Coordinates of C-alpha atoms in Angstrom, one line a residue:
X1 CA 146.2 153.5 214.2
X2 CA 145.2 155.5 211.3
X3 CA 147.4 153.5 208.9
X4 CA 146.0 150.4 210.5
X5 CA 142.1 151.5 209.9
X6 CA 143.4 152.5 206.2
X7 CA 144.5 149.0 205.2
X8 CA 141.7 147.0 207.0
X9 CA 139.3 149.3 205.0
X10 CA 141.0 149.0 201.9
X11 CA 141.4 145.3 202.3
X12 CA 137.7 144.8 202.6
X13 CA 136.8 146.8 199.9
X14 CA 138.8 145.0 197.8
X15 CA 137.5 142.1 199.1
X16 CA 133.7 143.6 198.0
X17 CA 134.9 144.2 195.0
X18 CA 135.8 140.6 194.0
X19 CA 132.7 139.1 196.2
X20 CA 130.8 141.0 193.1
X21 CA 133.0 140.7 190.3
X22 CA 132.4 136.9 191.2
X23 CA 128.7 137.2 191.5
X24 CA 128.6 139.1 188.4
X25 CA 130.6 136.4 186.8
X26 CA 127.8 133.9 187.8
X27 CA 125.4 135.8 186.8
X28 CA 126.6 135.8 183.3
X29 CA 127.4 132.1 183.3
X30 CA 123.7 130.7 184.1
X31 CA 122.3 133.3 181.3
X32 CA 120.3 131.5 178.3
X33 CA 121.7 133.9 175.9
X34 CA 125.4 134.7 175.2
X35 CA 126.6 137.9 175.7
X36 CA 127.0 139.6 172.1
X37 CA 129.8 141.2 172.9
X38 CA 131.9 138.1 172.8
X39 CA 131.8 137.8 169.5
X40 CA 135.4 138.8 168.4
X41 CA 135.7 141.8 166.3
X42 CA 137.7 139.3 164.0
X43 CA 134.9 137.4 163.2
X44 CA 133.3 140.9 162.0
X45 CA 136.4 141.6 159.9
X46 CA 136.6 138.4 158.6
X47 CA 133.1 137.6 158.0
X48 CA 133.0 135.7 154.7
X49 CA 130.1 135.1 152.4
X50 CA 129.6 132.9 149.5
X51 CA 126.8 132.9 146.6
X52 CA 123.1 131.9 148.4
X53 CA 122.5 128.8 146.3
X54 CA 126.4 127.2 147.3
X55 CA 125.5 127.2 151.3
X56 CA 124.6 123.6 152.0
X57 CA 122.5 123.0 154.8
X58 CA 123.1 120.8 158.0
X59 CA 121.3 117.8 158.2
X60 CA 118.9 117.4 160.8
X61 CA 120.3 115.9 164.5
X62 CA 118.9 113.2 165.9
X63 CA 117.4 115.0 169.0
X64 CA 118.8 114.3 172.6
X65 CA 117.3 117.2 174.6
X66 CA 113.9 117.9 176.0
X67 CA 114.0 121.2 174.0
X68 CA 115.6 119.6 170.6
X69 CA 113.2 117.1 170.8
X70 CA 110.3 120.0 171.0
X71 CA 112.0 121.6 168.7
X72 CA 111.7 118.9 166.1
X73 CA 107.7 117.6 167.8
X74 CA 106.4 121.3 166.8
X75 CA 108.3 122.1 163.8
X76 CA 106.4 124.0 161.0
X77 CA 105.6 123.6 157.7
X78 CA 106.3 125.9 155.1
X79 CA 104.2 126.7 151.9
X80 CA 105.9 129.6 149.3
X81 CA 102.7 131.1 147.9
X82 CA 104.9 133.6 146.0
X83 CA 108.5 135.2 146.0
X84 CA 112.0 133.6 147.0
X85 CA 112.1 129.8 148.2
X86 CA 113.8 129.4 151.3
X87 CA 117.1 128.9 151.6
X88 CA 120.1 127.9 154.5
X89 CA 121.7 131.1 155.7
X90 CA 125.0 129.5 156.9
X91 CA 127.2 126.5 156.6
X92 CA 129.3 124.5 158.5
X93 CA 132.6 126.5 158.1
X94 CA 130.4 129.6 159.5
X95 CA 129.9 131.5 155.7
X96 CA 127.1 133.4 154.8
X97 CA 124.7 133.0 151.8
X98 CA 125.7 136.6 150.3
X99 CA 122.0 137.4 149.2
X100 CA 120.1 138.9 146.2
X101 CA 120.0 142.2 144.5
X102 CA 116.0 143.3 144.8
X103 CA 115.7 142.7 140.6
X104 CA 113.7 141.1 138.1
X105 CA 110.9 138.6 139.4
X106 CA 110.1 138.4 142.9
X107 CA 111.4 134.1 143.1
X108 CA 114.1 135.3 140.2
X109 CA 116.8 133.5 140.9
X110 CA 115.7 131.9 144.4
X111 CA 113.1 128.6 143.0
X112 CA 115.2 126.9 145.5
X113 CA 119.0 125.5 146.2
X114 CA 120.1 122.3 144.8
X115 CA 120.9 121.3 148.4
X116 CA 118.3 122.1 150.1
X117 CA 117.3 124.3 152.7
X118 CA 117.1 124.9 156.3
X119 CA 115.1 126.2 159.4
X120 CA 116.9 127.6 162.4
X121 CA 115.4 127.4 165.9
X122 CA 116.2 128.8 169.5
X123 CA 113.8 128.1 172.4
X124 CA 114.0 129.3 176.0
X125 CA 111.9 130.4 178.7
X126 CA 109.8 133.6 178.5
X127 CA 107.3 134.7 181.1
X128 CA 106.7 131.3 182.0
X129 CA 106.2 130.2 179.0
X130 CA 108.2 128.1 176.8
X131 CA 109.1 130.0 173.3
X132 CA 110.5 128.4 170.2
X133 CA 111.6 130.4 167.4
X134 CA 111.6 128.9 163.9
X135 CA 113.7 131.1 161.8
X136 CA 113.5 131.1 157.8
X137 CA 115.9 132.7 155.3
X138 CA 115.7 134.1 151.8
X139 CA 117.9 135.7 149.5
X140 CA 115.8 138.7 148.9
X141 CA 112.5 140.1 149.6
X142 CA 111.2 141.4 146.9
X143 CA 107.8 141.8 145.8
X144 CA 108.7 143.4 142.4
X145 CA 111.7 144.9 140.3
X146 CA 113.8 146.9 142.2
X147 CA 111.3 147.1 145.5
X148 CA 112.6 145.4 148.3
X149 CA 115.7 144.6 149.9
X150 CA 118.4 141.6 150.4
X151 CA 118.2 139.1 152.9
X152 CA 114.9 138.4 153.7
X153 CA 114.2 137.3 157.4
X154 CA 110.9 135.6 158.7
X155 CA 110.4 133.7 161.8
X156 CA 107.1 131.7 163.6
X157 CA 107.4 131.8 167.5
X158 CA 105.7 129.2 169.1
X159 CA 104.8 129.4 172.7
X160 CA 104.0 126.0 174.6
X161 CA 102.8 125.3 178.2
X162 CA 105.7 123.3 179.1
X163 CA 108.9 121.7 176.5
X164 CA 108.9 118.5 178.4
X165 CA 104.9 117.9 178.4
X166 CA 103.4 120.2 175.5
X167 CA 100.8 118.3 173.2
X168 CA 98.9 121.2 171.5
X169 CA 100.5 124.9 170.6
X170 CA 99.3 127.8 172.8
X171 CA 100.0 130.0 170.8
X172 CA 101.7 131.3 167.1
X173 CA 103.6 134.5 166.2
X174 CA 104.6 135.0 162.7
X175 CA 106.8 138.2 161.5
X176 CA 105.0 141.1 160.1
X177 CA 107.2 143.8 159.1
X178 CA 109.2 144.7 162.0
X179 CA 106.0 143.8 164.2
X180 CA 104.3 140.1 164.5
X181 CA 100.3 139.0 163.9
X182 CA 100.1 136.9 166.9
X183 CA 97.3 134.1 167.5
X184 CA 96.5 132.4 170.5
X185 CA 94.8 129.4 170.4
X186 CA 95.6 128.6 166.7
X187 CA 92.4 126.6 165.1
X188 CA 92.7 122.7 163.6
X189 CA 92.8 123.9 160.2
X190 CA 96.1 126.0 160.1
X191 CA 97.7 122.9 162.0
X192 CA 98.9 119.4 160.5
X193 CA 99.4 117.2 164.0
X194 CA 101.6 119.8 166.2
X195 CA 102.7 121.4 163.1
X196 CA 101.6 125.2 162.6
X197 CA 101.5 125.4 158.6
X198 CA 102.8 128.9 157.7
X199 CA 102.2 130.6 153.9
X200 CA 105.4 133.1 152.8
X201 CA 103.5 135.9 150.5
X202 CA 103.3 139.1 149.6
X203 CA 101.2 141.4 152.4
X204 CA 99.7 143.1 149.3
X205 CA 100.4 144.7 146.3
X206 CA 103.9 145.6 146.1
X207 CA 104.6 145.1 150.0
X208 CA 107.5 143.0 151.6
X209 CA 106.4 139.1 152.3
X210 CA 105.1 138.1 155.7
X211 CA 104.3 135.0 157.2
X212 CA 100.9 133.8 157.2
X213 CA 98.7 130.7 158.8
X214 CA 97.4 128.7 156.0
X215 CA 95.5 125.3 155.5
X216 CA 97.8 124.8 152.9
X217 CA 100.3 121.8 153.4
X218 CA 104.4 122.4 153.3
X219 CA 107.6 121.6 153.3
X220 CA 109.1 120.2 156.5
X221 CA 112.7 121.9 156.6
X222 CA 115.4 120.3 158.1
X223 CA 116.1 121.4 162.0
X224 CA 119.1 122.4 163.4
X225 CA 118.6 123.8 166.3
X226 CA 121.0 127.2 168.0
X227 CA 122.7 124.9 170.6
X228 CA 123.7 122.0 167.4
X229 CA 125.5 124.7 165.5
X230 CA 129.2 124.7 165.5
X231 CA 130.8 127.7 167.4
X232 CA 132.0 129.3 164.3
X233 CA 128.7 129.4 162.7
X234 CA 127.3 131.2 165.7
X235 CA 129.5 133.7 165.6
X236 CA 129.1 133.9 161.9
X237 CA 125.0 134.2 162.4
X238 CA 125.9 137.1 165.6
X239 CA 128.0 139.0 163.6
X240 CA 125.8 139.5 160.4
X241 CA 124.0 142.5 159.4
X242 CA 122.0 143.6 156.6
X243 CA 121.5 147.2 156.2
X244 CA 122.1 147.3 160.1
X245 CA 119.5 144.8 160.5
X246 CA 121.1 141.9 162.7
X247 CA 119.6 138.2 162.4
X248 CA 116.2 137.6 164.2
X249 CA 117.7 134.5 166.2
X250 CA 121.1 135.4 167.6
X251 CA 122.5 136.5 170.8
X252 CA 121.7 140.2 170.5
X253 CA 118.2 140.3 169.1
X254 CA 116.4 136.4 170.6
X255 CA 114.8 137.7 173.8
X256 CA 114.1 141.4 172.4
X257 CA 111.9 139.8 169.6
X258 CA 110.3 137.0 171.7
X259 CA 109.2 140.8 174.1
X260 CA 107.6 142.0 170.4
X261 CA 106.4 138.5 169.9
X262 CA 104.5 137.8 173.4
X263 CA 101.0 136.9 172.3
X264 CA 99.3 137.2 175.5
X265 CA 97.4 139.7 177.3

């Protein structure tokens, strides 16, 4: 009887066992954002960057999906008031632009790429709000010889009532050091249509660059959005780090910077 009762309770803790493993499974599987520790450690090892004015950017996908195609409605403009142009941060074969060294001029080296350049986005859902981050690259960040760093990254969250119904931005928040100014309500001026126009400059004398609302007109970069990316330039884009830094818009960092970036009270 004993040995009985053993089995039928080891049986149906097995059985519990696998009832969660399964539920943690589908747990995993409806998540907006990947788990970062898929990405291989081979991709780490391998990693492979090239010089930052030979990464050619994607062109920008005809939209299909209600959050490409809000991607695309509220993309922003960019105006360089000083320092690097922008420039794409990986290619279709998933390599890197290997960066700047923080010397000479603050733009030396980076007045733009031959082929262009590039803004990133990545939108989900966030406290019932719809978030979109716009994520910029540059070689280097550096606001004179010798200060700064390499690999500049700057990103504009913008936060929408609704991806499917949105006219008007809620509200903006633009990188400011390892924190974000954050505006609600953005006024007329800083906007062209349902475009944010966004300033790259210095914060101040000898400081890193920020992103700033200006009435300034921009560029309009070409989109690709996180979901239009091949595979092996995602894991390319997870995998990256900069001085232990890891990349604003992948799987490990998205949701913990749209928690700094939440505008509202």
């Amino acid at each position: 009887m004993k040995t009985g009762l053993f089995v039928y309770a080891a049986l149906f803790a097995a059985t519990v066992v696998q009832a969660h493993d399964a539920s943690h499974d589908v747990v995993k599987n409806v998540s907006p954002v990947s788990n970062p520790e898929s990405t291989p450690d081979v991709v780490k090892r391998m990693l492979k960057s090239i010089k930052h004015n030979d990464v050619k950017p994607f062109p920008q996908p005809e939209p299909t999906t209600l959050s490409e195609k809000a991607g695309v409605k509220f993309k922003p403009e960019l105006h360089i008031t000083n320092g690097c142009a922008s420039y794409p941060f990986v290619n279709a074969a998933g390599e890197i632009g290997g960066g700047l060294e923080n010397r000479g001029s603050s733009d030396g080296q980076c007045k733009g790429s031959g082929h262009g350049s590039q803004v990133y986005g990545r939108s989900d859902w966030y406290n019932n709000k719809w978030a979109i981050m716009y994520f910029f690259y540059f070689p280097k960040d550096s606001p004179s010889h010798l200060i700064g760093r390499s690999h500049g990254f700057e990103q504009a969250i913008v936060w929408l009532e609704n991806p499917a119904t949105s006219t008007s931005v809620l509200a903006v928040s633009l990188t400011k050091g390892l924190k974000y100014s954050k505006k609600v309500g953005p006024d007329l001026k800083y906007l062209n249509g349902t475009s944010v126009k966004l300033s790259y400059e210095r914060a101040g004398p000898l400081r890193s660059h920020v992103l700033r609302l200006t009435e300034k007109a921009g560029d309009s970069l070409p989109l690709i959005m996180w979901e239009q990316l091949p595979q092996v330039a995602r894991d390319a884009v997870n995998a990256f780090r900069s001085e232990g830094d890891k990349v604003p818009i992948s799987d490990s960092e998205f949701v913990e910077e749209l928690g700094k970036a939440w505008p509202f009270k």
